[in-house]
Amino acid sequence: MELLKDKIRKEGKALNHEVLKVDSFLNHQIDPVLMKAIGEEFASRFHKEGVTKILTLESSGIAPSVMAGLAMGVPVVFARKQKSLTLKSDMIRARVYSFTKQESNDISVASKYLQPEDKVFIIDDFLANGEAAHGLLSICKQANVKVAGIGIVIEKMFQSGGKKLREAGIRVESLAQIEKLEEGKVTFKEEEYCV
Amino acid sequence: MELLKDKIRKEGKALNHEVLKVDSFLNHQIDPVLMKAIGEEFASRFHKEGVTKILTLESSGIAPSVMAGLAMGVPVVFARKQKSLTLKSDMIRARVYSFTKQESNDISVASKYLQPEDKVFIIDDFLANGEAAHGLLSICKQANVKVAGIGIVIEKMFQSGGKKLREAGIRVESLAQIEKLEEGKVTFKEEEYCV
């Protein structure tokens, strides 16, 4: 998605080989016009999948998900993060380790918002090692719902999350795929198709 | 705002005299179509104010704020919540006590996203005792920005937050004003004007 890649080229900050800061438009300050374009792009890539619900994770997944939900005409559920969660029978939960923050969080969703007839589209801001995606997939599995696929705003291809998910047969669509980060420089994967 | 009040009547759950659960469309599951209408209503009420930026708080403030930002053509900044924050010179912070959760959180915003020339519109999902609003106002004061006012999705009029803010001369616009909660029953304040 060229609009997103242009924004990353202009405003993204590669701090080192692993960390890309995009807090001027995605993670802290949000560009609503870009989010709308991102939501519409997700909708166009998944419009044939019969999606009934979008599942994301607070907080940075919410903006692109709500715009995708608007474009697709489906509700959005965001999983909540907490250091540790008291077990409740009406909540489905999974444990997610964050390499960036070096801590684990429990993520949880009220079971009533994921029904067996749902077909769920998972959206998140970043895909790196795939910890968050696996947590959300675990929640979907526990809820016994179908998963249409995963939509990612920015994928770090040099980390293994995307590869593992695709090898497991899950459809993963990333709007910007980063092949390499160096201090001050972002290299995108070459597009597989012309637009 | 009738659309919102209808949704609260249909799906909101008054658990007792103080707690209204709206997690089927605002706090956990999100209704994107309603959020768009809410964003447009905020935009129409504040369109003469010269707003340059929206400030909200993660997570439930994000969806209505992004839709308002889209309608108003301005970026959104969401303050992050943390149990306690290491002091950093590039972050502005405030302490917010939550009566619901009975805990304090530090909320923080990167100072570069609030510049003295900004005119800030604060948005939040609920207004009860006004703790979050005061935290966001404190951040605006520290950043030396003008505040256009505060937009609230649901105000609990029987708690003192809104009254205090209005007495302090701050414009507060709430899209649904609740006068009274009883188990299973929500009473709205009568509209001051016909629509």
mmCIF file of C-alpha atoms in Angstrom:
data_model
loop_
_atom_site.group_PDB
_atom_site.id
_atom_site.type_symbol
_atom_site.label_atom_id
_atom_site.label_comp_id
_atom_site.label_asym_id
_atom_site.label_seq_id
_atom_site.Cartn_x
_atom_site.Cartn_y
_atom_site.Cartn_z
ATOM 1 C CA MET A 1 0.000 0.000 0.000
ATOM 2 C CA GLU A 2 1.901 2.996 -1.364
ATOM 3 C CA LEU A 3 0.212 5.656 0.785
ATOM 4 C CA LEU A 4 1.292 3.829 3.934
ATOM 5 C CA LYS A 5 4.801 3.167 2.680
ATOM 6 C CA ASP A 6 5.193 6.847 1.760
ATOM 7 C CA LYS A 7 4.117 7.786 5.269
ATOM 8 C CA ILE A 8 6.623 5.349 6.781
ATOM 9 C CA ARG A 9 9.376 6.734 4.519
ATOM 10 C CA LYS A 10 8.534 10.289 5.589
ATOM 11 C CA GLU A 11 7.708 9.891 9.276
ATOM 12 C CA GLY A 12 8.847 6.460 10.436
ATOM 13 C CA LYS A 13 12.023 6.327 12.499
ATOM 14 C CA ALA A 14 14.227 3.258 12.325
ATOM 15 C CA LEU A 15 15.959 3.382 15.689
ATOM 16 C CA ASN A 16 18.069 0.270 15.089
ATOM 17 C CA HIS A 17 17.869 -3.097 13.275
ATOM 18 C CA GLU A 18 14.666 -4.037 15.051
ATOM 19 C CA VAL A 19 12.662 -1.004 16.129
ATOM 20 C CA LEU A 20 10.626 1.210 13.821
ATOM 21 C CA LYS A 21 8.858 4.115 15.519
ATOM 22 C CA VAL A 22 5.634 5.170 13.836
ATOM 23 C CA ASP A 23 4.105 7.072 16.711
ATOM 24 C CA SER A 24 3.409 10.153 14.611
ATOM 25 C CA PHE A 25 0.564 8.404 12.757
ATOM 26 C CA LEU A 26 -0.230 4.986 14.263
ATOM 27 C CA ASN A 27 0.889 4.264 17.825
ATOM 28 C CA HIS A 28 0.448 7.486 19.733
ATOM 29 C CA GLN A 29 -0.658 10.214 17.353
ATOM 30 C CA ILE A 30 -3.105 8.827 14.800
ATOM 31 C CA ASP A 31 -3.723 10.037 11.247
ATOM 32 C CA PRO A 32 -7.457 9.407 10.731
ATOM 33 C CA VAL A 33 -7.319 9.862 6.930
ATOM 34 C CA LEU A 34 -4.589 7.244 6.630
ATOM 35 C CA MET A 35 -6.523 4.950 8.997
ATOM 36 C CA LYS A 36 -9.570 5.217 6.739
ATOM 37 C CA ALA A 37 -7.459 4.274 3.704
ATOM 38 C CA ILE A 38 -5.970 1.356 5.666
ATOM 39 C CA GLY A 39 -9.430 0.186 6.743
ATOM 40 C CA GLU A 40 -10.660 0.319 3.145
ATOM 41 C CA GLU A 41 -7.616 -1.588 1.905
ATOM 42 C CA PHE A 42 -8.221 -4.345 4.460
ATOM 43 C CA ALA A 43 -11.891 -4.413 3.445
ATOM 44 C CA SER A 44 -11.026 -4.741 -0.232
ATOM 45 C CA ARG A 45 -8.561 -7.581 0.408
ATOM 46 C CA PHE A 46 -10.990 -9.555 2.594
ATOM 47 C CA HIS A 47 -14.363 -8.652 1.116
ATOM 48 C CA LYS A 48 -14.964 -12.138 -0.292
ATOM 49 C CA GLU A 49 -14.317 -13.908 2.999
ATOM 50 C CA GLY A 50 -17.721 -13.527 4.654
ATOM 51 C CA VAL A 51 -16.230 -11.772 7.685
ATOM 52 C CA THR A 52 -18.744 -11.141 10.480
ATOM 53 C CA LYS A 53 -16.452 -9.633 13.098
ATOM 54 C CA ILE A 54 -13.065 -7.977 13.485
ATOM 55 C CA LEU A 55 -10.878 -8.880 16.455
ATOM 56 C CA THR A 56 -7.964 -6.690 17.519
ATOM 57 C CA LEU A 57 -5.899 -5.807 20.560
ATOM 58 C CA GLU A 58 -5.881 -2.543 22.483
ATOM 59 C CA SER A 59 -4.661 0.123 21.914
ATOM 60 C CA SER A 60 -2.926 0.612 18.559
ATOM 61 C CA GLY A 61 -5.053 -1.943 16.733
ATOM 62 C CA ILE A 62 -8.275 -0.071 17.437
ATOM 63 C CA ALA A 63 -8.054 2.792 14.913
ATOM 64 C CA PRO A 64 -7.333 0.700 11.788
ATOM 65 C CA SER A 65 -9.857 -1.921 12.955
ATOM 66 C CA VAL A 66 -12.710 0.531 13.444
ATOM 67 C CA MET A 67 -12.116 1.932 9.971
ATOM 68 C CA ALA A 68 -12.030 -1.593 8.519
ATOM 69 C CA GLY A 69 -15.209 -2.413 10.446
ATOM 70 C CA LEU A 70 -16.901 0.644 8.972
ATOM 71 C CA ALA A 71 -15.842 -0.314 5.438
ATOM 72 C CA MET A 72 -16.892 -3.957 5.904
ATOM 73 C CA GLY A 73 -20.066 -3.297 7.876
ATOM 74 C CA VAL A 74 -19.082 -5.474 10.841
ATOM 75 C CA PRO A 75 -18.466 -4.814 14.551
ATOM 76 C CA VAL A 76 -15.011 -4.713 16.107
ATOM 77 C CA VAL A 77 -13.991 -6.391 19.358
ATOM 78 C CA PHE A 78 -10.777 -5.365 21.048
ATOM 79 C CA ALA A 79 -9.062 -7.740 23.439
ATOM 80 C CA ARG A 80 -8.005 -6.105 26.676
ATOM 81 C CA LYS A 81 -4.475 -6.414 28.043
ATOM 82 C CA GLN A 82 -3.795 -6.863 31.714
ATOM 83 C CA LYS A 83 -0.780 -7.898 33.725
ATOM 84 C CA SER A 84 -2.694 -10.801 35.146
ATOM 85 C CA LEU A 85 -6.322 -11.628 35.016
ATOM 86 C CA THR A 86 -8.607 -13.212 37.549
ATOM 87 C CA LEU A 87 -10.247 -16.231 35.977
ATOM 88 C CA LYS A 88 -13.801 -15.520 34.978
ATOM 89 C CA SER A 89 -16.002 -18.030 33.265
ATOM 90 C CA ASP A 90 -17.404 -15.513 30.794
ATOM 91 C CA MET A 91 -13.976 -14.403 29.541
ATOM 92 C CA ILE A 92 -11.683 -16.135 27.076
ATOM 93 C CA ARG A 93 -8.049 -15.384 27.578
ATOM 94 C CA ALA A 94 -4.541 -16.007 26.294
ATOM 95 C CA ARG A 95 -1.073 -15.085 27.451
ATOM 96 C CA VAL A 96 1.027 -12.857 25.193
ATOM 97 C CA TYR A 97 4.721 -12.182 25.636
ATOM 98 C CA SER A 98 6.038 -8.867 24.368
ATOM 99 C CA PHE A 99 9.660 -8.974 23.210
ATOM 100 C CA THR A 100 9.727 -5.176 23.042
ATOM 101 C CA LYS A 101 8.537 -4.670 26.597
ATOM 102 C CA GLN A 102 9.940 -7.981 27.892
ATOM 103 C CA GLU A 103 6.788 -8.749 29.820
ATOM 104 C CA SER A 104 3.792 -11.017 29.576
ATOM 105 C CA ASN A 105 0.218 -9.830 29.493
ATOM 106 C CA ASP A 106 -3.016 -11.691 29.631
ATOM 107 C CA ILE A 107 -5.369 -10.670 26.868
ATOM 108 C CA SER A 108 -9.061 -11.339 27.180
ATOM 109 C CA VAL A 109 -12.331 -11.165 25.305
ATOM 110 C CA ALA A 110 -15.850 -11.598 26.667
ATOM 111 C CA SER A 111 -17.003 -14.909 25.254
ATOM 112 C CA LYS A 112 -20.427 -13.554 24.267
ATOM 113 C CA TYR A 113 -18.823 -11.383 21.569
ATOM 114 C CA LEU A 114 -17.395 -14.363 19.691
ATOM 115 C CA GLN A 115 -20.082 -16.835 18.695
ATOM 116 C CA PRO A 116 -19.500 -20.136 16.850
ATOM 117 C CA GLU A 117 -21.188 -18.780 13.713
ATOM 118 C CA ASP A 118 -18.725 -15.868 13.515
ATOM 119 C CA LYS A 119 -16.017 -15.592 10.900
ATOM 120 C CA VAL A 120 -13.326 -13.440 12.404
ATOM 121 C CA PHE A 121 -10.813 -11.136 10.746
ATOM 122 C CA ILE A 122 -7.875 -10.417 13.057
ATOM 123 C CA ILE A 123 -6.199 -7.014 12.686
ATOM 124 C CA ASP A 124 -3.096 -5.680 14.408
ATOM 125 C CA ASP A 125 -0.720 -2.780 13.936
ATOM 126 C CA PHE A 126 2.565 -4.716 13.848
ATOM 127 C CA LEU A 127 3.630 -8.260 13.094
ATOM 128 C CA ALA A 128 7.097 -9.214 14.324
ATOM 129 C CA ASN A 129 7.474 -12.484 16.220
ATOM 130 C CA GLY A 130 3.749 -13.118 16.036
ATOM 131 C CA GLU A 131 3.092 -13.294 19.760
ATOM 132 C CA ALA A 132 0.003 -11.068 19.680
ATOM 133 C CA ALA A 133 -1.354 -12.815 16.572
ATOM 134 C CA HIS A 134 -0.960 -16.206 18.247
ATOM 135 C CA GLY A 135 -2.759 -14.911 21.337
ATOM 136 C CA LEU A 136 -5.669 -13.664 19.233
ATOM 137 C CA LEU A 137 -5.733 -16.945 17.267
ATOM 138 C CA SER A 138 -5.807 -18.843 20.557
ATOM 139 C CA ILE A 139 -8.827 -16.803 21.639
ATOM 140 C CA CYS A 140 -10.562 -17.578 18.316
ATOM 141 C CA LYS A 141 -9.805 -21.286 18.732
ATOM 142 C CA GLN A 142 -11.198 -21.306 22.270
ATOM 143 C CA ALA A 143 -14.308 -19.483 21.011
ATOM 144 C CA ASN A 144 -14.666 -22.068 18.252
ATOM 145 C CA VAL A 145 -14.973 -19.440 15.503
ATOM 146 C CA LYS A 146 -13.604 -19.526 11.963
ATOM 147 C CA VAL A 147 -10.711 -17.201 11.145
ATOM 148 C CA ALA A 148 -10.776 -15.445 7.766
ATOM 149 C CA GLY A 149 -7.193 -14.288 8.122
ATOM 150 C CA ILE A 150 -4.946 -11.695 9.646
ATOM 151 C CA GLY A 151 -4.527 -8.101 8.496
ATOM 152 C CA ILE A 152 -1.361 -6.329 9.559
ATOM 153 C CA VAL A 153 -0.499 -2.672 9.080
ATOM 154 C CA ILE A 154 3.295 -3.124 9.222
ATOM 155 C CA GLU A 155 5.072 -6.458 9.038
ATOM 156 C CA LYS A 156 8.717 -6.875 9.928
ATOM 157 C CA MET A 157 9.610 -9.625 7.470
ATOM 158 C CA PHE A 158 13.009 -10.214 9.080
ATOM 159 C CA GLN A 159 11.277 -11.551 12.172
ATOM 160 C CA SER A 160 9.644 -14.950 12.010
ATOM 161 C CA GLY A 161 5.998 -14.288 12.922
ATOM 162 C CA GLY A 162 4.580 -13.910 9.414
ATOM 163 C CA LYS A 163 6.482 -16.863 7.982
ATOM 164 C CA LYS A 164 5.241 -19.209 10.717
ATOM 165 C CA LEU A 165 1.637 -18.070 10.368
ATOM 166 C CA ARG A 166 1.685 -18.492 6.572
ATOM 167 C CA GLU A 167 3.301 -21.929 6.900
ATOM 168 C CA ALA A 168 0.439 -22.850 9.224
ATOM 169 C CA GLY A 169 -1.949 -22.051 6.351
ATOM 170 C CA ILE A 170 -3.252 -18.774 7.705
ATOM 171 C CA ARG A 171 -3.868 -15.955 5.261
ATOM 172 C CA VAL A 172 -1.774 -12.976 6.357
ATOM 173 C CA GLU A 173 -2.064 -9.676 4.510
ATOM 174 C CA SER A 174 0.358 -6.930 5.472
ATOM 175 C CA LEU A 175 -0.026 -3.460 4.032
ATOM 176 C CA ALA A 176 3.656 -2.600 4.407
ATOM 177 C CA GLN A 177 6.297 -5.307 4.501
ATOM 178 C CA ILE A 178 9.673 -4.300 5.811
ATOM 179 C CA GLU A 179 12.622 -6.368 4.712
ATOM 180 C CA LYS A 180 15.327 -4.569 6.613
ATOM 181 C CA LEU A 181 15.786 -1.859 9.205
ATOM 182 C CA GLU A 182 18.991 0.070 9.736
ATOM 183 C CA GLU A 183 19.424 3.193 11.786
ATOM 184 C CA GLY A 184 17.671 5.881 9.769
ATOM 185 C CA LYS A 185 16.801 3.579 6.854
ATOM 186 C CA VAL A 186 13.789 1.418 6.018
ATOM 187 C CA THR A 187 13.917 -1.119 3.173
ATOM 188 C CA PHE A 188 10.580 -2.473 1.995
ATOM 189 C CA LYS A 189 10.091 -5.847 0.406
ATOM 190 C CA GLU A 190 9.558 -5.442 -3.317
ATOM 191 C CA GLU A 191 5.903 -5.583 -4.242
ATOM 192 C CA GLU A 192 4.810 -8.914 -5.638
ATOM 193 C CA TYR A 193 2.388 -7.261 -8.005
ATOM 194 C CA CYS A 194 2.011 -3.922 -9.720
ATOM 195 C CA VAL A 195 -0.753 -1.573 -8.680
ATOM 196 C CA MET B 1 -28.055 12.444 20.351
ATOM 197 C CA GLU B 2 -31.015 10.157 19.759
ATOM 198 C CA LEU B 3 -29.137 7.392 17.910
ATOM 199 C CA LEU B 4 -26.787 6.987 20.876
ATOM 200 C CA LYS B 5 -29.561 7.163 23.455
ATOM 201 C CA ASP B 6 -31.525 4.509 21.555
ATOM 202 C CA LYS B 7 -28.473 2.275 21.564
ATOM 203 C CA ILE B 8 -28.031 2.797 25.319
ATOM 204 C CA ARG B 9 -31.724 2.017 25.899
ATOM 205 C CA LYS B 10 -31.423 -1.171 23.853
ATOM 206 C CA GLU B 11 -28.004 -2.487 24.836
ATOM 207 C CA GLY B 12 -26.759 -0.594 27.884
ATOM 208 C CA LYS B 13 -26.895 -2.434 31.200
ATOM 209 C CA ALA B 14 -27.402 -0.464 34.375
ATOM 210 C CA LEU B 15 -25.798 -2.771 36.929
ATOM 211 C CA ASN B 16 -26.573 -0.544 39.904
ATOM 212 C CA HIS B 17 -26.903 3.177 40.784
ATOM 213 C CA GLU B 18 -23.453 3.961 39.439
ATOM 214 C CA VAL B 19 -22.350 1.520 36.755
ATOM 215 C CA LEU B 20 -23.636 1.467 33.183
ATOM 216 C CA LYS B 21 -22.147 -1.248 30.994
ATOM 217 C CA VAL B 22 -21.946 -0.353 27.329
ATOM 218 C CA ASP B 23 -19.400 -2.907 26.257
ATOM 219 C CA SER B 24 -21.503 -4.167 23.359
ATOM 220 C CA PHE B 25 -20.840 -0.997 21.344
ATOM 221 C CA LEU B 26 -18.260 1.258 23.031
ATOM 222 C CA ASN B 27 -15.919 -0.276 25.606
ATOM 223 C CA HIS B 28 -15.113 -3.749 24.350
ATOM 224 C CA GLN B 29 -17.106 -4.448 21.234
ATOM 225 C CA ILE B 30 -17.306 -1.317 19.062
ATOM 226 C CA ASP B 31 -20.055 -0.331 16.629
ATOM 227 C CA PRO B 32 -18.172 1.492 13.840
ATOM 228 C CA VAL B 33 -21.316 3.009 12.295
ATOM 229 C CA LEU B 34 -22.350 4.524 15.624
ATOM 230 C CA MET B 35 -18.772 5.742 16.194
ATOM 231 C CA LYS B 36 -18.881 7.528 12.836
ATOM 232 C CA ALA B 37 -22.146 9.235 13.795
ATOM 233 C CA ILE B 38 -20.648 10.200 17.170
ATOM 234 C CA GLY B 39 -17.535 11.589 15.490
ATOM 235 C CA GLU B 40 -19.655 13.650 13.106
ATOM 236 C CA GLU B 41 -21.801 14.957 15.960
ATOM 237 C CA PHE B 42 -18.694 16.096 17.855
ATOM 238 C CA ALA B 43 -17.392 17.695 14.664
ATOM 239 C CA SER B 44 -20.638 19.576 14.113
ATOM 240 C CA ARG B 45 -20.720 20.870 17.689
ATOM 241 C CA PHE B 46 -17.094 22.059 17.644
ATOM 242 C CA HIS B 47 -16.578 23.018 13.997
ATOM 243 C CA LYS B 48 -16.342 26.745 14.766
ATOM 244 C CA GLU B 49 -13.653 26.340 17.409
ATOM 245 C CA GLY B 50 -10.555 26.159 15.204
ATOM 246 C CA VAL B 51 -9.566 22.790 16.628
ATOM 247 C CA THR B 52 -6.153 21.572 15.413
ATOM 248 C CA LYS B 53 -5.855 18.373 17.431
ATOM 249 C CA ILE B 54 -7.940 15.856 19.361
ATOM 250 C CA LEU B 55 -6.611 14.461 22.632
ATOM 251 C CA THR B 56 -8.046 11.322 24.178
ATOM 252 C CA LEU B 57 -7.102 8.465 26.484
ATOM 253 C CA GLU B 58 -6.561 4.815 25.570
ATOM 254 C CA SER B 59 -8.447 2.595 24.945
ATOM 255 C CA SER B 60 -12.159 3.403 24.773
ATOM 256 C CA GLY B 61 -11.634 7.026 23.742
ATOM 257 C CA ILE B 62 -9.815 6.052 20.557
ATOM 258 C CA ALA B 63 -12.709 4.930 18.326
ATOM 259 C CA PRO B 64 -14.939 8.019 18.760
ATOM 260 C CA SER B 65 -11.866 10.285 18.567
ATOM 261 C CA VAL B 66 -10.570 8.846 15.309
ATOM 262 C CA MET B 67 -14.007 9.291 13.742
ATOM 263 C CA ALA B 68 -14.173 12.867 15.042
ATOM 264 C CA GLY B 69 -10.654 13.472 13.736
ATOM 265 C CA LEU B 70 -11.702 12.210 10.316
ATOM 266 C CA ALA B 71 -14.769 14.461 10.281
ATOM 267 C CA MET B 72 -12.796 17.499 11.487
ATOM 268 C CA GLY B 73 -9.659 16.867 9.434
ATOM 269 C CA VAL B 74 -7.304 16.865 12.421
ATOM 270 C CA PRO B 75 -4.966 14.278 13.962
ATOM 271 C CA VAL B 76 -5.739 12.427 17.189
ATOM 272 C CA VAL B 77 -3.315 11.873 20.054
ATOM 273 C CA PHE B 78 -4.109 9.257 22.666
ATOM 274 C CA ALA B 79 -2.536 9.514 26.099
ATOM 275 C CA ARG B 80 -1.096 6.243 27.310
ATOM 276 C CA LYS B 81 -1.933 4.791 30.720
ATOM 277 C CA GLN B 82 0.655 3.119 32.874
ATOM 278 C CA LYS B 83 0.839 2.095 36.473
ATOM 279 C CA SER B 84 3.857 4.272 36.997
ATOM 280 C CA LEU B 85 6.010 6.045 34.535
ATOM 281 C CA THR B 86 9.715 6.670 34.516
ATOM 282 C CA LEU B 87 10.257 10.384 34.199
ATOM 283 C CA LYS B 88 11.289 11.343 30.716
ATOM 284 C CA SER B 89 11.911 14.893 29.638
ATOM 285 C CA ASP B 90 10.072 14.473 26.342
ATOM 286 C CA MET B 91 6.872 13.233 27.963
ATOM 287 C CA ILE B 92 4.148 15.239 29.678
ATOM 288 C CA ARG B 93 2.281 13.349 32.328
ATOM 289 C CA ALA B 94 -0.517 13.502 34.866
ATOM 290 C CA ARG B 95 -1.860 11.187 37.523
ATOM 291 C CA VAL B 96 -5.423 9.913 37.171
ATOM 292 C CA TYR B 97 -7.356 8.078 39.858
ATOM 293 C CA SER B 98 -10.026 5.652 38.725
ATOM 294 C CA PHE B 99 -12.937 5.277 41.158
ATOM 295 C CA THR B 100 -14.170 2.248 39.210
ATOM 296 C CA LYS B 101 -10.888 0.387 39.388
ATOM 297 C CA GLN B 102 -9.737 2.025 42.632
ATOM 298 C CA GLU B 103 -6.254 2.586 41.313
ATOM 299 C CA SER B 104 -4.113 5.421 40.042
ATOM 300 C CA ASN B 105 -2.499 5.500 36.643
ATOM 301 C CA ASP B 106 -0.029 7.868 35.131
ATOM 302 C CA ILE B 107 -1.141 9.095 31.756
ATOM 303 C CA SER B 108 1.383 10.521 29.343
ATOM 304 C CA VAL B 109 1.720 12.273 26.007
ATOM 305 C CA ALA B 110 4.893 12.933 24.005
ATOM 306 C CA SER B 111 5.381 16.678 24.246
ATOM 307 C CA LYS B 112 6.162 17.039 20.523
ATOM 308 C CA TYR B 113 2.547 16.187 19.663
ATOM 309 C CA LEU B 114 1.128 19.147 21.570
ATOM 310 C CA GLN B 115 2.583 22.421 20.354
ATOM 311 C CA PRO B 116 1.751 25.872 21.782
ATOM 312 C CA GLU B 117 -0.097 26.844 18.591
ATOM 313 C CA ASP B 118 -2.456 23.872 18.973
ATOM 314 C CA LYS B 119 -6.100 24.203 19.944
ATOM 315 C CA VAL B 120 -7.070 20.927 21.522
ATOM 316 C CA PHE B 121 -10.431 19.190 21.659
ATOM 317 C CA ILE B 122 -10.505 16.588 24.449
ATOM 318 C CA ILE B 123 -12.698 13.526 23.888
ATOM 319 C CA ASP B 124 -13.491 10.695 26.254
ATOM 320 C CA ASP B 125 -16.024 7.876 26.452
ATOM 321 C CA PHE B 126 -17.384 8.563 29.955
ATOM 322 C CA LEU B 127 -17.569 11.543 32.294
ATOM 323 C CA ALA B 128 -18.299 10.700 35.917
ATOM 324 C CA ASN B 129 -16.123 12.287 38.586
ATOM 325 C CA GLY B 130 -13.978 13.981 35.962
ATOM 326 C CA GLU B 131 -10.677 12.418 36.937
ATOM 327 C CA ALA B 132 -9.627 11.513 33.386
ATOM 328 C CA ALA B 133 -10.764 14.900 32.047
ATOM 329 C CA HIS B 134 -8.728 16.693 34.699
ATOM 330 C CA GLY B 135 -5.697 14.592 33.818
ATOM 331 C CA LEU B 136 -6.032 15.475 30.144
ATOM 332 C CA LEU B 137 -6.581 19.156 31.009
ATOM 333 C CA SER B 138 -3.455 19.068 33.145
ATOM 334 C CA ILE B 139 -1.489 17.712 30.188
ATOM 335 C CA CYS B 140 -2.870 20.523 27.988
ATOM 336 C CA LYS B 141 -1.908 23.115 30.596
ATOM 337 C CA GLN B 142 1.613 21.741 30.871
ATOM 338 C CA ALA B 143 1.874 21.770 27.057
ATOM 339 C CA ASN B 144 0.671 25.377 27.035
ATOM 340 C CA VAL B 145 -2.034 24.716 24.443
ATOM 341 C CA LYS B 146 -5.527 26.196 24.206
ATOM 342 C CA VAL B 147 -8.444 23.891 24.965
ATOM 343 C CA ALA B 148 -11.530 24.189 22.740
ATOM 344 C CA GLY B 149 -13.606 22.050 25.080
ATOM 345 C CA ILE B 150 -14.425 18.525 26.064
ATOM 346 C CA GLY B 151 -16.573 16.059 24.134
ATOM 347 C CA ILE B 152 -18.042 13.170 26.096
ATOM 348 C CA VAL B 153 -19.944 10.194 24.734
ATOM 349 C CA ILE B 154 -21.846 9.397 27.955
ATOM 350 C CA GLU B 155 -22.050 11.714 30.961
ATOM 351 C CA LYS B 156 -23.292 10.549 34.330
ATOM 352 C CA MET B 157 -24.916 13.783 35.498
ATOM 353 C CA PHE B 158 -25.406 12.491 39.033
ATOM 354 C CA GLN B 159 -21.651 12.508 39.540
ATOM 355 C CA SER B 160 -19.908 15.801 39.914
ATOM 356 C CA GLY B 161 -17.335 15.856 37.115
ATOM 357 C CA GLY B 162 -19.338 17.724 34.485
ATOM 358 C CA LYS B 163 -20.675 20.313 36.923
ATOM 359 C CA LYS B 164 -17.201 21.192 38.174
ATOM 360 C CA LEU B 165 -15.772 21.462 34.669
ATOM 361 C CA ARG B 166 -18.609 23.719 33.484
ATOM 362 C CA GLU B 167 -18.285 25.890 36.599
ATOM 363 C CA ALA B 168 -14.614 26.261 35.723
ATOM 364 C CA GLY B 169 -15.724 27.761 32.391
ATOM 365 C CA ILE B 170 -14.876 24.783 30.223
ATOM 366 C CA ARG B 171 -17.224 23.894 27.402
ATOM 367 C CA VAL B 172 -18.403 20.322 27.934
ATOM 368 C CA GLU B 173 -20.610 18.640 25.336
ATOM 369 C CA SER B 174 -22.018 15.240 26.187
ATOM 370 C CA LEU B 175 -23.910 13.252 23.579
ATOM 371 C CA ALA B 176 -25.951 11.312 26.151
ATOM 372 C CA GLN B 177 -26.587 12.712 29.604
ATOM 373 C CA ILE B 178 -27.752 10.257 32.196
ATOM 374 C CA GLU B 179 -29.664 11.669 35.143
ATOM 375 C CA LYS B 180 -30.230 8.477 37.044
ATOM 376 C CA LEU B 181 -29.255 4.835 36.999
ATOM 377 C CA GLU B 182 -31.183 2.086 38.697
ATOM 378 C CA GLU B 183 -30.718 -1.633 38.231
ATOM 379 C CA GLY B 184 -32.063 -2.317 34.749
ATOM 380 C CA LYS B 185 -33.182 1.286 34.135
ATOM 381 C CA VAL B 186 -31.534 4.335 32.587
ATOM 382 C CA THR B 187 -33.083 7.805 32.886
ATOM 383 C CA PHE B 188 -31.747 10.450 30.524
ATOM 384 C CA LYS B 189 -31.730 14.152 31.251
ATOM 385 C CA GLU B 190 -34.400 15.883 29.205
ATOM 386 C CA GLU B 191 -32.968 17.533 26.118
ATOM 387 C CA GLU B 192 -32.464 21.251 26.450
ATOM 388 C CA TYR B 193 -33.360 21.815 22.828
ATOM 389 C CA CYS B 194 -35.400 20.085 20.190
ATOM 390 C CA VAL B 195 -33.709 18.483 17.227
#
